[in-house]
């Protein structure tokens, strides 16, 4: 009996430990997107929410998958010191365009309006050392690229991202893109011709058909006038 009670207490303690560990793990790496990036990081205006170490990744990227656990562990290592986050560049193309993301993964450190690109080994120790150096010295190591954080993406930038995707499609599927462009040109040309075509090319109603329409309209008017006057049509004039 006592053994069963001890076993139950032990299992309850294990459950509590696992629950606390899982709860503490939540939020180690923050998911950022176009809807919350600037609000949370305040990267372009000079952060009041602290420094941010952000990974830009693509779901299909093998290198991204291999470093996923290291990035999670980095979030745990820097918890309470530096914000660790990630951006799915495939879903957030405007952000990828804004920060000129050309390869995956790309690791950028944001500190008071300046961003630093990490190019070292992707292990927890090296990445944590890099982040803590910038946080402490307020600048990056000498061999690290740093540029001002670009302004938040405008509508023009978003359109540029769309045009860039169109160019990629054109390169990958030139025949499909060419046919789509040709169809657009033909539709546009047809619409312009319909509006501005010469009047002599507009088909006219045949004379016989026009006469029948005029006769029917005249008879309809006469019937209406006679009905209003209360007149009746003589039997001799009715159509036999």
Short mmCIF file of C-alpha atoms in Angstrom, two decimals:
data_model
loop_
_atom_site.label_atom_id
_atom_site.label_comp_id
_atom_site.label_asym_id
_atom_site.label_seq_id
_atom_site.Cartn_x
_atom_site.Cartn_y
_atom_site.Cartn_z
CA UNK A 1 0.00 0.00 0.00
CA UNK A 2 2.78 2.36 0.98
CA UNK A 3 4.74 1.39 -2.11
CA UNK A 4 1.81 2.34 -4.33
CA UNK A 5 1.48 5.71 -2.63
CA UNK A 6 5.20 6.42 -3.02
CA UNK A 7 5.01 5.48 -6.68
CA UNK A 8 2.10 7.89 -7.20
CA UNK A 9 3.99 10.71 -5.46
CA UNK A 10 7.08 10.01 -7.57
CA UNK A 11 5.09 10.09 -10.82
CA UNK A 12 3.42 13.34 -9.75
CA UNK A 13 6.82 14.92 -9.10
CA UNK A 14 8.11 13.78 -12.49
CA UNK A 15 5.03 15.24 -14.17
CA UNK A 16 5.53 18.57 -12.39
CA UNK A 17 9.19 18.73 -13.42
CA UNK A 18 8.34 18.00 -17.05
CA UNK A 19 5.53 20.56 -17.02
CA UNK A 20 7.76 23.28 -15.59
CA UNK A 21 10.53 22.46 -18.07
CA UNK A 22 8.12 22.59 -20.98
CA UNK A 23 6.56 25.83 -19.73
CA UNK A 24 9.99 27.40 -19.39
CA UNK A 25 10.91 26.29 -22.91
CA UNK A 26 7.97 28.16 -24.42
CA UNK A 27 8.90 31.55 -25.73
CA UNK A 28 12.65 30.87 -25.88
CA UNK A 29 12.52 31.59 -29.62
CA UNK A 30 9.96 34.18 -30.72
CA UNK A 31 8.24 33.78 -34.07
CA UNK A 32 8.25 37.07 -35.99
CA UNK A 33 6.34 38.03 -39.12
CA UNK A 34 5.31 41.05 -41.14
CA UNK A 35 2.45 41.72 -38.72
CA UNK A 36 4.58 42.02 -35.58
CA UNK A 37 8.25 42.46 -36.55
CA UNK A 38 8.55 46.22 -36.16
CA UNK A 39 6.14 46.36 -33.24
CA UNK A 40 8.20 43.90 -31.18
CA UNK A 41 11.76 44.64 -32.30
CA UNK A 42 11.42 48.39 -32.98
CA UNK A 43 14.47 47.76 -35.13
CA UNK A 44 14.22 50.85 -37.35
CA UNK A 45 13.51 53.37 -34.60
CA UNK A 46 16.11 52.39 -32.01
CA UNK A 47 14.96 49.54 -29.84
CA UNK A 48 13.35 50.03 -26.48
CA UNK A 49 12.63 46.31 -26.24
CA UNK A 50 16.28 45.26 -26.11
CA UNK A 51 18.57 43.64 -28.65
CA UNK A 52 17.30 41.00 -31.07
CA UNK A 53 19.14 38.08 -32.66
CA UNK A 54 16.97 36.94 -35.58
CA UNK A 55 17.24 33.92 -37.85
CA UNK A 56 15.74 34.15 -41.34
CA UNK A 57 15.00 30.65 -42.61
CA UNK A 58 13.08 28.64 -45.19
CA UNK A 59 11.20 25.44 -44.29
CA UNK A 60 12.86 23.50 -47.14
CA UNK A 61 16.41 24.60 -46.23
CA UNK A 62 18.59 21.70 -45.05
CA UNK A 63 21.06 23.95 -43.19
CA UNK A 64 18.14 25.57 -41.36
CA UNK A 65 16.82 22.19 -40.25
CA UNK A 66 20.24 21.09 -39.01
CA UNK A 67 20.71 24.19 -36.86
CA UNK A 68 17.14 24.29 -35.52
CA UNK A 69 18.02 22.62 -32.21
CA UNK A 70 21.09 24.86 -31.75
CA UNK A 71 18.92 27.94 -32.26
CA UNK A 72 16.40 26.67 -29.70
CA UNK A 73 19.22 26.08 -27.23
CA UNK A 74 20.57 29.56 -27.95
CA UNK A 75 17.18 30.97 -27.02
CA UNK A 76 17.41 29.16 -23.71
CA UNK A 77 21.02 30.28 -23.19
CA UNK A 78 20.23 33.97 -23.78
CA UNK A 79 16.82 33.97 -22.10
CA UNK A 80 16.48 37.15 -20.06
CA UNK A 81 19.51 38.78 -21.75
CA UNK A 82 18.85 39.01 -25.49
CA UNK A 83 15.73 38.31 -27.53
CA UNK A 84 16.16 35.34 -29.87
CA UNK A 85 13.68 35.11 -32.74
CA UNK A 86 13.12 33.66 -36.19
CA UNK A 87 11.35 34.67 -39.41
CA UNK A 88 9.98 32.30 -42.03
CA UNK A 89 11.24 34.15 -45.11
CA UNK A 90 9.03 32.10 -47.44
CA UNK A 91 5.88 33.36 -45.70
CA UNK A 92 7.19 36.88 -45.04
CA UNK A 93 8.68 37.91 -48.37
CA UNK A 94 8.40 41.63 -47.67
CA UNK A 95 10.71 41.23 -44.66
CA UNK A 96 13.10 39.10 -46.69
CA UNK A 97 13.16 41.81 -49.36
CA UNK A 98 13.63 44.57 -46.79
CA UNK A 99 16.69 42.92 -45.25
CA UNK A 100 18.01 41.61 -48.60
CA UNK A 101 17.93 37.97 -47.56
CA UNK A 102 19.60 35.99 -50.35
CA UNK A 103 20.47 32.72 -48.61
CA UNK A 104 19.37 30.57 -45.71
CA UNK A 105 19.82 30.65 -42.86
CA UNK A 106 20.73 34.33 -42.46
CA UNK A 107 21.42 35.47 -38.89
CA UNK A 108 21.08 39.19 -38.13
CA UNK A 109 21.68 40.91 -34.81
CA UNK A 110 19.75 44.15 -34.21
CA UNK A 111 21.14 46.71 -31.78
CA UNK A 112 19.81 50.29 -31.53
CA UNK A 113 19.19 50.95 -35.22
CA UNK A 114 22.16 48.93 -36.51
CA UNK A 115 22.20 45.34 -37.72
CA UNK A 116 25.16 42.98 -37.71
CA UNK A 117 25.44 39.87 -39.86
CA UNK A 118 26.68 36.72 -38.17
CA UNK A 119 29.03 34.58 -40.30
CA UNK A 120 30.61 32.29 -37.70
CA UNK A 121 30.02 28.68 -36.73
CA UNK A 122 26.41 27.93 -35.98
CA UNK A 123 26.85 26.42 -32.55
CA UNK A 124 25.44 27.75 -29.30
CA UNK A 125 28.78 28.81 -27.83
CA UNK A 126 29.92 30.84 -30.86
CA UNK A 127 26.54 32.48 -31.47
CA UNK A 128 26.10 33.37 -27.79
CA UNK A 129 29.60 34.88 -27.66
CA UNK A 130 28.83 36.99 -30.74
CA UNK A 131 25.55 38.27 -29.29
CA UNK A 132 26.98 39.06 -25.87
CA UNK A 133 29.94 40.90 -27.38
CA UNK A 134 27.65 43.34 -29.21
CA UNK A 135 25.36 43.74 -26.22
CA UNK A 136 28.34 44.56 -23.98
CA UNK A 137 30.46 46.70 -26.33
CA UNK A 138 27.52 48.27 -28.22
CA UNK A 139 29.27 47.47 -31.48
CA UNK A 140 30.28 44.39 -33.38
CA UNK A 141 33.69 42.74 -33.78
CA UNK A 142 35.97 44.32 -36.39
CA UNK A 143 35.41 41.59 -38.97
CA UNK A 144 31.60 41.77 -38.77
CA UNK A 145 29.53 43.62 -41.36
CA UNK A 146 27.23 46.28 -39.93
CA UNK A 147 24.73 48.57 -41.65
CA UNK A 148 21.88 50.82 -40.50
CA UNK A 149 18.56 49.04 -40.22
CA UNK A 150 16.54 49.80 -43.39
CA UNK A 151 13.25 51.62 -42.97
CA UNK A 152 10.05 49.65 -42.64
CA UNK A 153 8.85 48.30 -45.96
CA UNK A 154 6.56 50.64 -47.90
CA UNK A 155 3.93 49.74 -50.47
CA UNK A 156 6.52 50.34 -53.18
CA UNK A 157 8.87 47.83 -51.54
CA UNK A 158 6.06 45.29 -51.32
CA UNK A 159 5.34 45.75 -55.03
CA UNK A 160 9.04 45.35 -55.76
CA UNK A 161 8.94 41.98 -54.00
CA UNK A 162 6.00 40.95 -56.20
CA UNK A 163 7.87 42.02 -59.35
CA UNK A 164 10.91 40.09 -58.19
CA UNK A 165 8.81 36.92 -57.88
CA UNK A 166 7.43 37.56 -61.38
CA UNK A 167 10.98 37.75 -62.74
CA UNK A 168 11.85 34.47 -61.02
CA UNK A 169 8.80 32.84 -62.61
CA UNK A 170 9.80 34.23 -65.99
CA UNK A 171 13.24 32.67 -65.66
CA UNK A 172 11.95 29.30 -64.49
CA UNK A 173 8.96 29.01 -66.85
CA UNK A 174 9.60 31.36 -69.79
CA UNK A 175 6.99 29.75 -72.09
CA UNK A 176 4.22 29.97 -69.49
CA UNK A 177 5.11 33.57 -68.68
CA UNK A 178 5.29 34.52 -72.37
CA UNK A 179 1.84 33.03 -73.08
CA UNK A 180 0.35 34.85 -70.10
CA UNK A 181 1.88 38.13 -71.27
CA UNK A 182 0.61 37.57 -74.84
CA UNK A 183 -2.89 36.85 -73.56
CA UNK A 184 -2.81 40.06 -71.56
CA UNK A 185 -1.70 42.06 -74.60
CA UNK A 186 -4.45 40.57 -76.79
CA UNK A 187 -7.16 41.24 -74.22
CA UNK A 188 -5.94 44.81 -73.77
CA UNK A 189 -5.76 45.40 -77.52
CA UNK A 190 -9.30 44.07 -77.96
CA UNK A 191 -10.64 46.41 -75.29
CA UNK A 192 -8.91 49.43 -76.84
CA UNK A 193 -10.21 48.56 -80.32
CA UNK A 194 -13.77 48.18 -79.03
CA UNK A 195 -13.67 51.72 -77.64
CA UNK A 196 -11.82 53.54 -80.40
CA UNK A 197 -12.73 51.61 -83.57
CA UNK A 198 -13.96 53.74 -86.54
CA UNK A 199 -17.71 54.17 -86.81
CA UNK A 200 -17.80 52.79 -90.36
CA UNK A 201 -16.65 49.43 -88.99
CA UNK A 202 -19.58 49.20 -86.58
CA UNK A 203 -22.20 46.86 -88.11
CA UNK A 204 -25.46 48.63 -88.99
CA UNK A 205 -28.98 47.28 -88.57
CA UNK A 206 -30.37 46.06 -91.94
CA UNK A 207 -32.92 48.44 -93.52
CA UNK A 208 -35.77 45.90 -93.56
CA UNK A 209 -35.27 45.08 -89.90
CA UNK A 210 -35.10 48.79 -89.08
CA UNK A 211 -38.39 49.45 -90.93
CA UNK A 212 -40.13 46.65 -89.02
CA UNK A 213 -38.93 48.11 -85.73
CA UNK A 214 -40.13 51.61 -86.69
CA UNK A 215 -43.56 50.29 -87.79
CA UNK A 216 -44.00 48.34 -84.57
CA UNK A 217 -43.03 51.36 -82.49
CA UNK A 218 -45.47 53.62 -84.39
CA UNK A 219 -48.35 51.16 -83.99
CA UNK A 220 -47.62 50.86 -80.28
CA UNK A 221 -47.83 54.64 -79.87
CA UNK A 222 -51.12 54.80 -81.82
CA UNK A 223 -52.67 52.05 -79.70
CA UNK A 224 -51.66 53.89 -76.55
CA UNK A 225 -53.21 57.17 -77.78
CA UNK A 226 -56.45 55.43 -78.77
CA UNK A 227 -56.66 53.69 -75.43
CA UNK A 228 -56.26 56.97 -73.58
CA UNK A 229 -59.04 58.62 -75.64
CA UNK A 230 -61.33 55.68 -75.13
CA UNK A 231 -61.53 55.16 -78.86
CA UNK A 232 -62.10 51.75 -80.37
CA UNK A 233 -60.59 50.44 -83.54
CA UNK A 234 -63.26 49.76 -86.25
CA UNK A 235 -63.73 46.13 -87.17
CA UNK A 236 -62.79 46.94 -90.78
CA UNK A 237 -59.29 48.10 -89.70
CA UNK A 238 -58.51 45.15 -87.49
CA UNK A 239 -55.99 42.70 -88.86
CA UNK A 240 -57.68 39.66 -90.30
#
